[in-house]
Amino acid sequence: MLAVGDSTRLEIILHTKRYKNKIIKQPRIESNEGQPDKTVKIQAEILIQPDSTYPIVISPYKLNISQFGEKIRDEMTFKIQNVSDQDLKATIVDIPDELFEVKIPDKIKAGKTAEAVLKLREGSLEQSFEKTFTIELNDEAKTRFSIPVHRAMRLP
Amino acid sequence: MKKSVILIVLILGLVLSFSLVQGAPRLTIPETLFDFGYAPQNAKLTHVFWLHSTGDDTLKIIRVKPG
């Protein structure tokens, strides 16, 4: 129930399973507004070889920041290799801000590798989650990459 | 005949004014498309869409049907 003027969030989860190439999903939202239902649309290009992409290679392409013990693990680094012949700038276009932040260098020079850092927010240290953040490059195609982030907590 | 027409117009006017007073729920979704771009297999991709109630009556989200 949403009072007039109120808002709510709708989280859509897309499991990429063993999909190949482009997938599009269009969930329908049924409400008392009446027919037709409103829809949202999500799309992704599923990589069969995520370790050999262009114009960048993200390594690791899935981030696992799980904690199996009392020692707090709240930060991890990952690499972004620019395999193109032009300098690139990566911008974060979607991130679950409440869980973590990601710092990416301003520019990744052609042929070079840059280091990025994912840091958990204080409030998410006790949580297990599977989320994604998405970056967009400033190349002509405005190429996007989505990086899954997994955290499991197991204390002794 | 003339009386019937006047009666119909009056009824229509009453129905219309009643529906205006009642108001109607309205669902507004500012962003309806999200492109994840490239993503690996066997991963859960997540994105949050915002739903706003912008009508004159309470909005009920009944269910979300997977696409």
Coordinates of C-alpha atoms in Angstrom, one line a residue:
Chain A
M1 CA 0.0 0.0 0.0
L2 CA 1.5 3.3 -1.0
A3 CA -0.1 6.5 0.2
V4 CA -0.4 9.4 -2.2
G5 CA 3.1 10.9 -2.6
D6 CA 4.9 7.9 -1.2
S7 CA 7.5 5.8 -3.0
T8 CA 8.9 2.3 -2.7
R9 CA 11.8 0.4 -4.2
L10 CA 11.4 -2.7 -6.4
E11 CA 14.5 -4.8 -6.6
I12 CA 14.7 -7.0 -9.7
I13 CA 17.1 -10.0 -9.6
L14 CA 18.3 -11.5 -12.8
H15 CA 20.0 -14.9 -12.5
T16 CA 22.3 -15.3 -15.5
K17 CA 22.5 -19.1 -15.0
R18 CA 24.0 -20.6 -18.2
Y19 CA 22.5 -18.0 -20.5
K20 CA 24.5 -17.0 -23.5
N21 CA 24.5 -13.7 -25.4
K22 CA 21.7 -11.1 -24.9
I23 CA 18.8 -11.6 -22.5
I24 CA 15.9 -9.3 -21.9
K25 CA 13.4 -9.6 -19.1
Q26 CA 10.2 -7.6 -18.7
P27 CA 8.5 -8.0 -15.3
R28 CA 5.0 -6.7 -15.0
I29 CA 3.7 -4.8 -12.0
E30 CA 0.0 -5.4 -11.3
S31 CA -1.6 -2.6 -9.2
N32 CA -5.0 -1.1 -8.5
E33 CA -4.3 1.5 -11.1
G34 CA -5.9 -0.9 -13.6
Q35 CA -5.0 -2.4 -16.9
P36 CA -2.6 -2.5 -18.7
D37 CA 0.0 -3.5 -16.1
K38 CA 3.1 -1.3 -16.0
T39 CA 6.4 -3.0 -17.0
V40 CA 10.1 -2.5 -16.3
K41 CA 12.8 -3.9 -18.6
I42 CA 16.2 -5.2 -17.8
Q43 CA 18.8 -6.5 -20.3
A44 CA 22.3 -8.0 -20.2
E45 CA 24.8 -9.4 -22.5
I46 CA 26.0 -12.7 -20.9
L47 CA 29.7 -13.5 -21.3
I48 CA 30.8 -17.0 -22.0
Q49 CA 34.5 -16.0 -21.5
P50 CA 34.4 -13.1 -19.0
D51 CA 38.2 -13.2 -18.7
S52 CA 38.7 -12.1 -22.3
T53 CA 36.5 -9.1 -22.9
Y54 CA 37.0 -5.8 -24.8
P55 CA 37.8 -2.9 -24.2
I56 CA 38.5 -3.9 -20.6
V57 CA 39.2 -7.0 -18.7
I58 CA 38.0 -7.1 -15.0
S59 CA 39.8 -9.4 -12.8
P60 CA 38.3 -11.1 -10.9
Y61 CA 35.1 -10.7 -12.8
K62 CA 33.1 -11.8 -9.7
L63 CA 34.0 -10.3 -6.4
N64 CA 33.8 -12.5 -3.3
I65 CA 34.3 -10.6 -0.1
S66 CA 33.1 -13.3 2.3
Q67 CA 34.3 -13.5 5.9
F68 CA 34.9 -16.8 7.5
G69 CA 36.2 -15.9 10.9
E70 CA 36.4 -13.0 13.4
K71 CA 38.9 -11.0 11.4
I72 CA 37.0 -8.3 9.7
R73 CA 37.2 -8.4 5.9
D74 CA 35.7 -5.1 4.7
E75 CA 37.8 -4.3 1.7
M76 CA 39.1 -5.9 -1.5
T77 CA 40.9 -4.8 -4.6
F78 CA 40.3 -5.8 -8.2
K79 CA 42.0 -5.0 -11.5
I80 CA 40.8 -3.3 -14.6
Q81 CA 42.9 -3.9 -17.6
N82 CA 42.5 -1.6 -20.5
V83 CA 43.1 -3.8 -23.6
S84 CA 42.1 -1.1 -26.1
D85 CA 44.3 1.6 -27.7
Q86 CA 42.5 4.6 -26.1
D87 CA 42.5 5.9 -22.6
L88 CA 39.3 5.1 -20.8
K89 CA 37.2 6.5 -18.0
A90 CA 34.9 4.3 -16.1
T91 CA 31.9 5.7 -14.2
I92 CA 29.7 3.8 -11.8
V93 CA 26.1 4.0 -13.0
D94 CA 24.5 1.7 -10.5
I95 CA 25.6 0.6 -7.0
P96 CA 23.9 -0.5 -3.8
D97 CA 25.2 2.5 -1.9
E98 CA 23.9 1.2 1.4
L99 CA 26.2 -1.8 1.3
F100 CA 29.5 -0.8 -0.3
E101 CA 31.4 1.8 -2.2
V102 CA 33.8 1.3 -5.1
K103 CA 36.7 3.6 -6.0
I104 CA 38.0 3.5 -9.5
P105 CA 40.9 5.6 -10.9
D106 CA 39.8 8.6 -12.9
K107 CA 41.5 7.3 -16.1
I108 CA 42.7 3.9 -17.2
K109 CA 45.4 4.4 -19.8
A110 CA 45.5 2.4 -23.0
G111 CA 47.2 -0.9 -22.5
K112 CA 47.6 -0.4 -18.8
T113 CA 46.0 -2.0 -15.7
A114 CA 44.4 0.0 -12.9
E115 CA 43.5 -1.1 -9.4
A116 CA 40.0 -0.5 -8.0
V117 CA 38.9 -0.9 -4.4
L118 CA 35.6 -2.1 -3.0
K119 CA 34.9 -1.2 0.6
L120 CA 32.0 -2.3 2.7
R121 CA 29.9 0.2 4.6
E122 CA 30.0 -0.1 8.3
G123 CA 26.3 -1.2 8.4
S124 CA 26.8 -4.1 6.0
L125 CA 29.7 -5.8 7.8
E126 CA 27.3 -8.2 9.6
Q127 CA 25.3 -9.0 6.4
S128 CA 25.5 -11.7 3.8
F129 CA 24.4 -10.5 0.3
E130 CA 24.6 -11.0 -3.4
K131 CA 24.5 -7.7 -5.3
T132 CA 25.8 -6.0 -8.4
F133 CA 27.4 -2.8 -9.4
T134 CA 27.5 -1.5 -13.0
I135 CA 30.2 0.6 -14.6
E136 CA 30.0 2.5 -17.9
L137 CA 33.0 3.4 -20.1
N138 CA 33.4 6.5 -22.1
D139 CA 34.2 4.6 -25.3
E140 CA 32.0 5.2 -28.4
A141 CA 29.6 2.3 -27.5
K142 CA 29.3 3.5 -23.8
T143 CA 30.1 -0.1 -22.9
R144 CA 28.8 -1.3 -19.6
F145 CA 30.0 -4.1 -17.3
S146 CA 28.2 -5.5 -14.3
I147 CA 30.2 -6.9 -11.5
P148 CA 28.6 -9.3 -9.1
V149 CA 29.6 -9.0 -5.4
H150 CA 29.1 -11.8 -3.0
R151 CA 29.5 -11.7 0.8
A152 CA 28.9 -14.6 3.1
M153 CA 29.4 -14.4 6.8
R154 CA 30.4 -17.4 8.9
L155 CA 31.6 -16.7 12.4
P156 CA 33.3 -19.5 14.5
Chain B
M1 CA -38.0 12.6 -24.6
K2 CA -36.5 15.9 -23.5
K3 CA -36.9 14.9 -19.9
S4 CA -35.1 11.6 -20.5
V5 CA -32.1 13.4 -22.1
I6 CA -31.9 15.8 -19.1
L7 CA -32.0 12.9 -16.7
I8 CA -29.2 11.0 -18.5
V9 CA -27.1 14.1 -18.6
L10 CA -27.7 14.6 -14.8
I11 CA -26.8 11.0 -14.0
L12 CA -23.6 11.2 -16.1
G13 CA -22.7 14.4 -14.4
L14 CA -23.2 12.8 -11.0
V15 CA -21.1 9.8 -11.9
L16 CA -18.3 12.0 -13.3
S17 CA -18.2 14.2 -10.2
F18 CA -18.3 11.2 -7.9
S19 CA -15.3 9.7 -9.7
L20 CA -13.4 13.0 -9.5
V21 CA -14.0 13.3 -5.8
Q22 CA -13.0 9.6 -5.3
G23 CA -9.7 10.1 -7.1
A24 CA -7.7 7.4 -8.8
P25 CA -4.4 5.7 -7.9
R26 CA -1.5 6.2 -10.2
L27 CA 1.8 4.4 -10.5
T28 CA 4.7 6.3 -11.9
I29 CA 8.0 4.7 -12.7
P30 CA 10.6 7.3 -13.7
E31 CA 13.2 4.7 -14.9
T32 CA 11.7 1.7 -16.8
L33 CA 14.8 0.3 -18.5
F34 CA 18.1 -0.8 -17.1
D35 CA 21.0 -2.2 -19.1
F36 CA 23.5 -4.3 -17.1
G37 CA 25.8 -4.5 -20.1
Y38 CA 28.3 -7.4 -20.0
A39 CA 27.9 -9.8 -17.1
P40 CA 29.2 -13.3 -16.3
Q41 CA 27.2 -16.5 -16.2
N42 CA 26.0 -17.9 -12.9
A43 CA 25.6 -14.6 -11.3
K44 CA 22.7 -12.7 -9.7
L45 CA 22.4 -9.3 -11.2
T46 CA 20.4 -6.8 -9.1
H47 CA 18.8 -3.5 -9.9
V48 CA 16.4 -1.3 -7.9
F49 CA 13.6 0.5 -9.7
W50 CA 11.6 3.2 -7.8
L51 CA 7.8 3.2 -7.8
H52 CA 5.9 6.4 -6.9
S53 CA 2.3 6.8 -6.0
T54 CA 1.3 10.0 -7.9
G55 CA -2.5 9.7 -8.1
D56 CA -5.2 10.9 -5.8
D57 CA -5.8 7.6 -4.0
T58 CA -3.8 5.0 -2.2
L59 CA -1.9 2.8 -4.6
K60 CA -1.8 -1.0 -4.0
I61 CA 0.9 -3.1 -5.6
I62 CA -0.8 -6.4 -6.0
R63 CA 2.0 -8.5 -7.4
V64 CA 5.0 -8.5 -9.7
K65 CA 5.0 -11.0 -12.4
P66 CA 8.4 -12.2 -13.7
G67 CA 9.1 -11.3 -17.3

